[in-house]
CSV table of C-alpha atoms in Angstrom, one decimal:
chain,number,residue,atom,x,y,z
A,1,UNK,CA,-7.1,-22.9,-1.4
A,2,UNK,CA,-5.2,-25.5,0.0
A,3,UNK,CA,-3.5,-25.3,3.9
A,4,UNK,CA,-4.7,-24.7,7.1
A,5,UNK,CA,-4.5,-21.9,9.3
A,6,UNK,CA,-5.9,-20.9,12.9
A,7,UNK,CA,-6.2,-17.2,14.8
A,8,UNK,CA,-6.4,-17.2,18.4
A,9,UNK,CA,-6.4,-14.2,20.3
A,10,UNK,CA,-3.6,-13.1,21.8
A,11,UNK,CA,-1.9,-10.0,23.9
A,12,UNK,CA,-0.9,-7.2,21.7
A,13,UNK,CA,1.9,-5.5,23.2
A,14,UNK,CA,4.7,-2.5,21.9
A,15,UNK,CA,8.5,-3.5,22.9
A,16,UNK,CA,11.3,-1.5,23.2
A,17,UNK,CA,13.8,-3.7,20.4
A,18,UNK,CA,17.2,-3.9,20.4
A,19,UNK,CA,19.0,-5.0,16.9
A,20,UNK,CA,17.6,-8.8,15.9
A,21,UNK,CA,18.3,-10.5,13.5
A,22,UNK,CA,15.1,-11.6,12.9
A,23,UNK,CA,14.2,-8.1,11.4
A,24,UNK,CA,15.6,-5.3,9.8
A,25,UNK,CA,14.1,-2.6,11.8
A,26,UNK,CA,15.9,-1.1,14.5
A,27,UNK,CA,14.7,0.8,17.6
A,28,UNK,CA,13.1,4.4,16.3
A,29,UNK,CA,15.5,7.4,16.5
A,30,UNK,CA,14.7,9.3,19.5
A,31,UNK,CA,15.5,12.7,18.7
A,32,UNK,CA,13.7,15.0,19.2
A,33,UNK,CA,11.4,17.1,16.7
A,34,UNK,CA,13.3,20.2,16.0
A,35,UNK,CA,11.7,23.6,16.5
A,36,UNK,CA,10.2,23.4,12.7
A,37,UNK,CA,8.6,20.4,12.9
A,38,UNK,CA,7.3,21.1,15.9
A,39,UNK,CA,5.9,24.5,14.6
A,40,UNK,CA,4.2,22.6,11.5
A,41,UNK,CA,2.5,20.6,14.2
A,42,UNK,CA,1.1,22.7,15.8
A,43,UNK,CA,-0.4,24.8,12.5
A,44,UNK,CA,-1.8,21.2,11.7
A,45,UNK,CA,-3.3,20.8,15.2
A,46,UNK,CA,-5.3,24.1,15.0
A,47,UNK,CA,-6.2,23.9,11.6
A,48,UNK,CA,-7.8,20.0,12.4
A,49,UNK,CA,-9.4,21.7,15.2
A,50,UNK,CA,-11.5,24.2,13.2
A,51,UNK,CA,-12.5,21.3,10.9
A,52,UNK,CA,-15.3,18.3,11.2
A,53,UNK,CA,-12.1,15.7,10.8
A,54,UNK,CA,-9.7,14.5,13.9
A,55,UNK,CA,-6.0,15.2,13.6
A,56,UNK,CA,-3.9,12.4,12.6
A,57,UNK,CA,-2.0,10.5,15.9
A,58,UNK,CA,1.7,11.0,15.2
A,59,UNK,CA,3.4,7.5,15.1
A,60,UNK,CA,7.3,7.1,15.1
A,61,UNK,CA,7.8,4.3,12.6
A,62,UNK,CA,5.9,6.8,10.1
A,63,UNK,CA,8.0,9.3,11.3
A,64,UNK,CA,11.3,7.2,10.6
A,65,UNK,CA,9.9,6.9,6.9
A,66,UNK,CA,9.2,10.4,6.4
A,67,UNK,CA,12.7,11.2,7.6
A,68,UNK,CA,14.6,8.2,5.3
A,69,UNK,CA,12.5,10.2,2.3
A,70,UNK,CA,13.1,13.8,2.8
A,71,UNK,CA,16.8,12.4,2.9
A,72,UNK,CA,16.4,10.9,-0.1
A,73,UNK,CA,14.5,13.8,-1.6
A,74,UNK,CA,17.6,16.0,-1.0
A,75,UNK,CA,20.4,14.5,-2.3
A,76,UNK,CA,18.3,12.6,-5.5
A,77,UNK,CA,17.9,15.0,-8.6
A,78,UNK,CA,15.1,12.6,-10.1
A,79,UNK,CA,12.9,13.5,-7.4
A,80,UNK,CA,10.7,10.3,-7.8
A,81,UNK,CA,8.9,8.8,-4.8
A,82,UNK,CA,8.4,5.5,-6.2
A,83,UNK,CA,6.0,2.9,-4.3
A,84,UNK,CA,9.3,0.8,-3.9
A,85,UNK,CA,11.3,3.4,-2.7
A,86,UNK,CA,8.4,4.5,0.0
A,87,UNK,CA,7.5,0.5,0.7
A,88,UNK,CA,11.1,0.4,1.4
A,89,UNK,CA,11.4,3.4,3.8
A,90,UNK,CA,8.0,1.7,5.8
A,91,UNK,CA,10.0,-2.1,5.5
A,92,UNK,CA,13.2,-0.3,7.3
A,93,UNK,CA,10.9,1.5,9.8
A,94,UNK,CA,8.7,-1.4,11.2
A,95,UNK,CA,6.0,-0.1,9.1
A,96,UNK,CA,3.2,-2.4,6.9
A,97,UNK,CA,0.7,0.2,5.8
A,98,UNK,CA,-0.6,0.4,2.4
A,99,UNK,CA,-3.6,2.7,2.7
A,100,UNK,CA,-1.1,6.3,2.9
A,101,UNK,CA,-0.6,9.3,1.2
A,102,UNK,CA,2.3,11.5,0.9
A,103,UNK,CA,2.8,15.4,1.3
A,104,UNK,CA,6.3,16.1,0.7
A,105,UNK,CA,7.7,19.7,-1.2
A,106,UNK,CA,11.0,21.9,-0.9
A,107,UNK,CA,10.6,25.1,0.3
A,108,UNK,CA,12.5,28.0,1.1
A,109,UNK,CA,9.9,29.8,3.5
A,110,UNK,CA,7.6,28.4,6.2
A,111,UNK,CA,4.4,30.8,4.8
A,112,UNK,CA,5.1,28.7,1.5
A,113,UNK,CA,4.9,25.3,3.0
A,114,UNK,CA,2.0,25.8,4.5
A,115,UNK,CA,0.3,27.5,2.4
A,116,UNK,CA,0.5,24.7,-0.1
A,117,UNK,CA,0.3,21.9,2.7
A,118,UNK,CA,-3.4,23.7,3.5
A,119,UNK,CA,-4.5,23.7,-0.1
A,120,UNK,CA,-3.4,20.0,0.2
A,121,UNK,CA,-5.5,19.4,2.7
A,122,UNK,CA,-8.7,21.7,2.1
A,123,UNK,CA,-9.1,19.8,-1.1
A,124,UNK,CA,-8.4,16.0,-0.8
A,125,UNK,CA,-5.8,14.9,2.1
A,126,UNK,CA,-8.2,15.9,5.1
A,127,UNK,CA,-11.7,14.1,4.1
A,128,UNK,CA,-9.6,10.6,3.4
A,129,UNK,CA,-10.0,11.0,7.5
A,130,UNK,CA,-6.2,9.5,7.8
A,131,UNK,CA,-5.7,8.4,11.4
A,132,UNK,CA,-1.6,8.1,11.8
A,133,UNK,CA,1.2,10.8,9.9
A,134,UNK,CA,4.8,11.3,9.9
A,135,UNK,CA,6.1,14.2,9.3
A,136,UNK,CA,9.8,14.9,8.6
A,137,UNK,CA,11.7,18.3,7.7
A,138,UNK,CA,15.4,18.3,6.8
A,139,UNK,CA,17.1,21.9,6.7
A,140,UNK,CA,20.8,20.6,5.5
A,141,UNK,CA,21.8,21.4,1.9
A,142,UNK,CA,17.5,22.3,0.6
A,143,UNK,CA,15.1,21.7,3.0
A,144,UNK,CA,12.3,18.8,2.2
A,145,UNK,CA,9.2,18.1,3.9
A,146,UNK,CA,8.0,14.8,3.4
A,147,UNK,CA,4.1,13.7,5.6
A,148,UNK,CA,3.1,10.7,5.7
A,149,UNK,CA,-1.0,10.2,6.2
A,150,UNK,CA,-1.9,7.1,6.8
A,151,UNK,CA,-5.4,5.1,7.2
A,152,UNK,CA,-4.2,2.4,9.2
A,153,UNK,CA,-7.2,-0.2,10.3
A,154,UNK,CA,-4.7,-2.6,11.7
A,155,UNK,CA,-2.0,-2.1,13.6
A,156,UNK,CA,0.8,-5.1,13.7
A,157,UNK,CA,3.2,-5.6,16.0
A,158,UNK,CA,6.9,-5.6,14.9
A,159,UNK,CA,7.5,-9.5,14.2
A,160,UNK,CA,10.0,-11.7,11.9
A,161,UNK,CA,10.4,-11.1,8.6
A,162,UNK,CA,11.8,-14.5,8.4
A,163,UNK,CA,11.5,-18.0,10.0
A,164,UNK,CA,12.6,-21.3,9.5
A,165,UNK,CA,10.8,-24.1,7.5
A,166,UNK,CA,8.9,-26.2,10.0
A,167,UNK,CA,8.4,-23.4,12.5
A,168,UNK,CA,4.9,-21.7,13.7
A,169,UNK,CA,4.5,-18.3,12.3
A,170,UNK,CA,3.1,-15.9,14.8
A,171,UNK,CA,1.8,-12.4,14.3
A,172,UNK,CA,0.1,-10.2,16.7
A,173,UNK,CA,-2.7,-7.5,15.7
A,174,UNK,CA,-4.7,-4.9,16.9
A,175,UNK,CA,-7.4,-3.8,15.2
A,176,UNK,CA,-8.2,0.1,15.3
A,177,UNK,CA,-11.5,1.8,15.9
A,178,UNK,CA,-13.3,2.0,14.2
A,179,UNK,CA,-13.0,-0.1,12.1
A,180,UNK,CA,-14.2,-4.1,12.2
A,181,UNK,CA,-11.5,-7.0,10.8
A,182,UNK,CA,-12.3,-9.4,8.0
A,183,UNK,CA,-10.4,-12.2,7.0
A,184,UNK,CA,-6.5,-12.7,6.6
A,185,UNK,CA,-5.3,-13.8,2.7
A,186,UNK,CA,-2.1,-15.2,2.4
A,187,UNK,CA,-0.3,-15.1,-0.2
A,188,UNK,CA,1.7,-18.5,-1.5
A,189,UNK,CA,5.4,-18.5,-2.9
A,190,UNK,CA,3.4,-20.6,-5.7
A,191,UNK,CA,0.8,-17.9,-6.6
A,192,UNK,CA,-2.0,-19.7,-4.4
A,193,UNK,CA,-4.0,-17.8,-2.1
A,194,UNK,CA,-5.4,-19.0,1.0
A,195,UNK,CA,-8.3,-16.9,3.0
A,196,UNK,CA,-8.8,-17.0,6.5
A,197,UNK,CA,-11.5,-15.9,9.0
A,198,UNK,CA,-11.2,-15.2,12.7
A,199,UNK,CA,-13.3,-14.4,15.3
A,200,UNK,CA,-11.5,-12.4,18.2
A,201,UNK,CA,-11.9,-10.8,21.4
A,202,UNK,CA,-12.6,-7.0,21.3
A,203,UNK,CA,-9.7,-5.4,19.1
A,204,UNK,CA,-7.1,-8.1,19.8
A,205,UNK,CA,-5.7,-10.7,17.6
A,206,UNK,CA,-3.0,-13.0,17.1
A,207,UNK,CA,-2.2,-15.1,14.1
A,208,UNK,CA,-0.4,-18.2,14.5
A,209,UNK,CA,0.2,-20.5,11.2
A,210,UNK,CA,3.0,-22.7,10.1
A,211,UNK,CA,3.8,-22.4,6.5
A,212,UNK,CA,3.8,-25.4,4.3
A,213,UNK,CA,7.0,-24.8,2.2
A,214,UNK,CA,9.6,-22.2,2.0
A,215,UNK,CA,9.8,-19.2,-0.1
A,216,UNK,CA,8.1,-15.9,0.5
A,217,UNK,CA,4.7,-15.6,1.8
A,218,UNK,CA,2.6,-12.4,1.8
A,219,UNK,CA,0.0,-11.7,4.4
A,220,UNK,CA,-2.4,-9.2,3.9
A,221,UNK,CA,-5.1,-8.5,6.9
A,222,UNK,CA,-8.5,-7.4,5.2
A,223,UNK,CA,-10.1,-4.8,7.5
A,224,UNK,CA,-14.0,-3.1,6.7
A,225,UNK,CA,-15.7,0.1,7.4
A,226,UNK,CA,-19.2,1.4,6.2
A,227,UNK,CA,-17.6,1.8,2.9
A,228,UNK,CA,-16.4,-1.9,2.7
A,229,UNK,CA,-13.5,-3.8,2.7
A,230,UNK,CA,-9.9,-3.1,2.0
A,231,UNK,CA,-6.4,-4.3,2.4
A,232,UNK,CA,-5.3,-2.2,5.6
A,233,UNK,CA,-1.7,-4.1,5.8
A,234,UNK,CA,0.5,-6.2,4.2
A,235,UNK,CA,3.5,-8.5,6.1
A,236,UNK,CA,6.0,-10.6,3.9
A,237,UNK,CA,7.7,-13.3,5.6
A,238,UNK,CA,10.3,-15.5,4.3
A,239,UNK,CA,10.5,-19.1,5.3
A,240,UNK,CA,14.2,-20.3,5.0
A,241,UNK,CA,16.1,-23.8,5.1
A,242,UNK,CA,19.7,-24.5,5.1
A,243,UNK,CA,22.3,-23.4,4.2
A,244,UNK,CA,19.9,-20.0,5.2
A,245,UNK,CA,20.3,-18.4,8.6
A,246,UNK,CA,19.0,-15.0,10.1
A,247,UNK,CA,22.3,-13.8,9.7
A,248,UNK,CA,22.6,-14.0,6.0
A,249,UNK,CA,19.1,-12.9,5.2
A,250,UNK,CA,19.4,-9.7,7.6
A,251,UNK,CA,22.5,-9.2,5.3
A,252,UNK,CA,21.1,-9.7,2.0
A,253,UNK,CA,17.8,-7.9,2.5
A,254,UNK,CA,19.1,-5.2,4.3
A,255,UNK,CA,21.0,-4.5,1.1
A,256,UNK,CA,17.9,-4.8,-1.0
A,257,UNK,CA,16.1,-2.3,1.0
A,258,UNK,CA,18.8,0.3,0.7
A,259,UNK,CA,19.2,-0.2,-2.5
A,260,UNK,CA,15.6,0.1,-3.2
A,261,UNK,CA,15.8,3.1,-1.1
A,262,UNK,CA,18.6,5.0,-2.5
A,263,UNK,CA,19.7,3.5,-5.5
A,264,UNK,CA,18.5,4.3,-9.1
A,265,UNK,CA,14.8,5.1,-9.5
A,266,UNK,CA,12.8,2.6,-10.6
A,267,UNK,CA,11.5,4.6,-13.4
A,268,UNK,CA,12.4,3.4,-16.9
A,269,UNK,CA,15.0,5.8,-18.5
A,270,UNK,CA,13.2,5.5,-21.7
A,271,UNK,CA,9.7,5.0,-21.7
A,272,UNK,CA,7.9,4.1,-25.1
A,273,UNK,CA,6.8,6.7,-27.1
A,274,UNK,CA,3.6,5.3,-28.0
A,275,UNK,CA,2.5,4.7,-24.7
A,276,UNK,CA,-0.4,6.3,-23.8
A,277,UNK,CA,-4.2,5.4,-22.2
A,278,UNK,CA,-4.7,3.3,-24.8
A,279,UNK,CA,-1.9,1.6,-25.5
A,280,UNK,CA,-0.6,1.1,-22.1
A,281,UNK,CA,-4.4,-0.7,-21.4
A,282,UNK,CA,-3.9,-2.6,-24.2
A,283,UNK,CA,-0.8,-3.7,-23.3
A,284,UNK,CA,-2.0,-4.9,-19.7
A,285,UNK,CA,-4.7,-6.8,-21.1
A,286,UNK,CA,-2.2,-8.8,-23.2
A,287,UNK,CA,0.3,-9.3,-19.7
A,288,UNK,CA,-3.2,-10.6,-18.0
A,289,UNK,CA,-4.1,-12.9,-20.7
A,290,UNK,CA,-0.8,-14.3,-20.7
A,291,UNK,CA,-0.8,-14.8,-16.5
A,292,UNK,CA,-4.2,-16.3,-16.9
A,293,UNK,CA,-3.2,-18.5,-19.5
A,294,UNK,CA,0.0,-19.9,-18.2
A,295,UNK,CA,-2.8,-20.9,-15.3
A,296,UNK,CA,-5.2,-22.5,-18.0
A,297,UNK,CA,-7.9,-20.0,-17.4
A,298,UNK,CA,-10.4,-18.5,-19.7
A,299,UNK,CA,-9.1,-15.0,-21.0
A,300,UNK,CA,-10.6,-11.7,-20.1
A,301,UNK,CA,-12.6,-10.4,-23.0
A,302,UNK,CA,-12.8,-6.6,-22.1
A,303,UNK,CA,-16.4,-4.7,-22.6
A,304,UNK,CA,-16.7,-0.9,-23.8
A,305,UNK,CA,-18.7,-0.3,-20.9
A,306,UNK,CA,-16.1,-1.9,-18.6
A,307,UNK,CA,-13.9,0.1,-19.4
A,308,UNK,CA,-15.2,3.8,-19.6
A,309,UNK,CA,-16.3,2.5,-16.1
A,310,UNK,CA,-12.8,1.9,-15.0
A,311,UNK,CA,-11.3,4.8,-17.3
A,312,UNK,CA,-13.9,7.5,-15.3
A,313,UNK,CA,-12.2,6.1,-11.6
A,314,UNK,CA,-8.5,6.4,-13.1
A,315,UNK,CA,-8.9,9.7,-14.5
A,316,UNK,CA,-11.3,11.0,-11.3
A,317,UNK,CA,-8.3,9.9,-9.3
A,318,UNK,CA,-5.6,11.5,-11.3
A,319,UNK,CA,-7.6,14.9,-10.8
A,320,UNK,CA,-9.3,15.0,-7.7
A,321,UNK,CA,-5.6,14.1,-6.5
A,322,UNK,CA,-6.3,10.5,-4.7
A,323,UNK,CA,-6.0,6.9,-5.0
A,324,UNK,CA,-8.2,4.8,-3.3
A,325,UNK,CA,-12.1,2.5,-4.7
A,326,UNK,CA,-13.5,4.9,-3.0
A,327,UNK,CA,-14.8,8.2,-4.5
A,328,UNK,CA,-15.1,11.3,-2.8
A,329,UNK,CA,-18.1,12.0,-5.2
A,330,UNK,CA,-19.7,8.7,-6.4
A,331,UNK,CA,-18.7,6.2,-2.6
A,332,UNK,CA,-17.8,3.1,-2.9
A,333,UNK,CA,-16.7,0.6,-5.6
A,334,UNK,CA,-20.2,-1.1,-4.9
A,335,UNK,CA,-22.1,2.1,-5.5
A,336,UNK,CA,-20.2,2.9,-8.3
A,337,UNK,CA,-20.8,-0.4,-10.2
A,338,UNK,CA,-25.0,-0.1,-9.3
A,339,UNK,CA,-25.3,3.0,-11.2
A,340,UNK,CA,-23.0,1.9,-13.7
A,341,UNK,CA,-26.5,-1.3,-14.4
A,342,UNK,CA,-24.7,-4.3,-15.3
A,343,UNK,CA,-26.1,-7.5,-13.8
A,344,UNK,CA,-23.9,-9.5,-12.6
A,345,UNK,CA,-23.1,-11.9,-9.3
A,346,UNK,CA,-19.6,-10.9,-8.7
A,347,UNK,CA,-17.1,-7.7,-9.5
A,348,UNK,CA,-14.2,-6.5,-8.3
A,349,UNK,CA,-12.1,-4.0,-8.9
A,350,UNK,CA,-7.5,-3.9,-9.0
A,351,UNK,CA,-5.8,-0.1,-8.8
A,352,UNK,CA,-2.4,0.9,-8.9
A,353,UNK,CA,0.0,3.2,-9.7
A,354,UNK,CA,2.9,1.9,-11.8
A,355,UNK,CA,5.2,3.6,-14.9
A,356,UNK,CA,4.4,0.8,-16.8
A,357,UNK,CA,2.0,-1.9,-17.4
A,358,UNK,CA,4.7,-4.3,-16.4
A,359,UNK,CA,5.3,-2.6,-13.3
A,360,UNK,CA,1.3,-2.6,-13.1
A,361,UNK,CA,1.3,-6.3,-13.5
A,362,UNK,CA,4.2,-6.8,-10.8
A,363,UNK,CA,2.6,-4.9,-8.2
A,364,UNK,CA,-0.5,-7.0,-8.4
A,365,UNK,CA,0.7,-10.3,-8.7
A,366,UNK,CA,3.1,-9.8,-5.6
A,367,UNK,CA,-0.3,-9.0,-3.7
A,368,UNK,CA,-2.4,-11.6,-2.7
A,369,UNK,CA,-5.6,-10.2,-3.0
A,370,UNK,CA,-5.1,-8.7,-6.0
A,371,UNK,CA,-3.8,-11.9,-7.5
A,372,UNK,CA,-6.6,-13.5,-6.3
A,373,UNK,CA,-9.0,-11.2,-8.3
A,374,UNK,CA,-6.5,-11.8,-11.5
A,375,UNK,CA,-6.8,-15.9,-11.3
A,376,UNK,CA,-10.0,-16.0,-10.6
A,377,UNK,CA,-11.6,-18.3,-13.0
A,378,UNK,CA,-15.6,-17.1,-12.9
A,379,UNK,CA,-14.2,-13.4,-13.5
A,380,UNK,CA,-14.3,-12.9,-17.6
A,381,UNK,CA,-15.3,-10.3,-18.2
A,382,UNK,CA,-13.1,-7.2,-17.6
A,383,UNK,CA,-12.6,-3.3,-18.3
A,384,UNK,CA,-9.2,-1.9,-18.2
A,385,UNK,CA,-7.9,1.7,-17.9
A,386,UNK,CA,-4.9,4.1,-17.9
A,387,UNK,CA,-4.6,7.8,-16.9
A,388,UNK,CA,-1.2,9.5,-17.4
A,389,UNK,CA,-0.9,11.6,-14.0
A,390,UNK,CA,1.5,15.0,-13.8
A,391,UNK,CA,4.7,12.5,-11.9
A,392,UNK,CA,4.9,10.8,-15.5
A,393,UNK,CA,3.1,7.4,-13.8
A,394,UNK,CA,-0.7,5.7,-15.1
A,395,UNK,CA,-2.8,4.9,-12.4
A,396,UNK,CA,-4.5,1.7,-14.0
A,397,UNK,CA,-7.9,0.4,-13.1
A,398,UNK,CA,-9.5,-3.3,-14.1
A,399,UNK,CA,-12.9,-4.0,-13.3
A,400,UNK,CA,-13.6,-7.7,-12.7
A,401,UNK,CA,-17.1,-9.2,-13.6
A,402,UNK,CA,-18.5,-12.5,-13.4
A,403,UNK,CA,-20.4,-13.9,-16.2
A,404,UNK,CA,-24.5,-14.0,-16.0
């Protein structure tokens, strides 16, 4: 793994910021929900309250995000909510959740928007038991409503998104009920990973670490549940050296959030017309192959079994309408692989939702503990999926097993 790295607990505190260069979030708008939002709000909280699930805790950096999107959604003609464009809404509001889902429609009557935002939830948003939403509603030009539902395990403080070479890093946690936290897996500029455990004092945490080299690091806090462990956030931090200041990175990646935001969608204009399930799997495959090889790693060899195992979880998601390793009908990635019978000492499994398996491939190697499962040299065996979903996207699946 290579590094060290030590937790301590810490006080976990929420601060009122001013504009800092050391981050490109600025202090949440504090205007006040107009008379539609509010009215949405309150058809959520009584419809929550005749239902065996809690209503989500409204949280003003989700908020932020919702309202960056629904701005978005009403001046863009693509309509396309790519995970870029909604990573970047969370990056600009002080937001690092990964675990969300989003409700967003235009409308032209109230009755309308409810009516589909309580189908929505009678049939898959409600039993993901989301504890944090955003919602957003903007009336000029074509009125949008964009939610954000979030399962948020840990919640992390506002820190840097940058610091200087040499420096101790220092992030501050707290860990939500009820949920317990695992480990923290960091992701190197060089493509190594580096897990750490912790033990802390009831919910708090603070992570203190001083990087070994500049470039960008990716820190991911692992969090479990009764239905195992997951990535519940993810913080990128760049560590900088001359000719570098806080100044010119607040510039430059300001700029690359908005862009990201609001400039042209990330979707390829055109897509190849022979890509389908198959082909778009096979052409992952051969991107993974090539990752692993450039590391000197045995190749996958894929398995029929594999992957009808991983095709059955792409395509359940694409039609039950979530993404997540856990199924609202079969649990848990763990109880799914049992019933599927295949012996082995270690699998995992790596989702995402990309246009393309290159996009597919990008996602995971930016994220540390999917990278992890990609290197990983006792992993060879491997089943690889992709369902087409209505937004023209695949959500692709690859099941990791460890030979006998």
């Amino acid at each position: 793994m290579g590094g060290c790295g030590l937790l301590v607990v810490g006080v976990f505190f929420a601060e009122a910021r001013p504009l800092h260069y050391d981050n490109l979030h600025t202090p949440w708008p504090q205007k006040a929900e107009s008379k539609q939002e509010q009215a949405l709000l309150q058809r959520l909280s009584v419809w929550y309250n005749a239902q065996p699930y809690d209503l989500p805790q409204r949280d003003n950096g989700l908020r932020e995000a919702a309202v960056l999107l629904a701005s978005y959604l009403a001046h863009a003609p693509s309509r396309q909510l790519s995970h870029e464009r909604v990573q970047a809404a969370l990056t600009l509001s002080g937001r690092s959740d990964l675990q969300l889902q989003i409700f967003a429609m235009a409308f032209t009557q109230e009755s309308l928007l409810w009516k589909q935002l309580q189908d929505a939830l009678a049939q898959r948003l409600a039993e993901q038991r989301f504890n944090r939403m955003g919602l957003a509603i903007r009336s000029k030009q074509q009125r949008i409503c964009v939610i954000l539902f979030v399962r948020r395990a840990v919640e992390i403080a506002v820190s840097p998104r940058w610091s200087a070479f040499g420096q101790a890093l220092h992030l501050r946690a707290r860990v939500l009920k009820p949920f317990q936290f695992d480990s923290v897996v960091i992701g190197h500029p060089d493509a190594r990973t580096q897990t750490l455990t912790a033990q802390y004092i009831g919910k708090i945490l603070s992570f203190q670490w001083i990087p070994p080299s500049d470039g960008r690091f990716q820190i991911q806090f692992i969090a479990r549940d009764h239905r195992g462990s997951w990535i519940s956030a993810q913080w990128a931090v760049d560590i900088y050296k001359p000719p570098h200041t806080p100044e010119t990175l607040w510039r430059t990646h300001l700029q690359q959030q908005l862009h990201a935001l609001w400039g042209a969608s990330s979707a390829p204009k055109h897509r190849p017309v022979l890509l389908n399930s198959t082909t778009a799997a096979h052409r992952l495959c051969e991107l993974l192959n090539a990752v692993r090889a450039h590391r000197e790693l045995v190749l996958f060899r894929r398995h029929h079994r594999l992957d009808r195992f991983a095709y059955e979880h792409a395509e359940e998601m694409v039609k039950q309408g979530y993404f997540g390793h856990n199924s609202p009908k079969k649990g848990s990635f763990a109880q799914r692989f049992k019933e599927l019978g295949w012996p082995a000492r270690n699998a995992r499994e790596n989702i995402v939702v990309a246009h393309t398996p290159e996009e597919a491939l990008r996602q995971w190697v930016e994220s540390p503990v999917h990278r992890k499962n990609l290197l990983h040299p006792d992993l060879l065996w491997t089943g690889i999926a992709a369902y087409p979903s209505p937004s023209g996207r695949f959500y692709f699946v690859q099941v990791f097993v460890s030979a006998l």
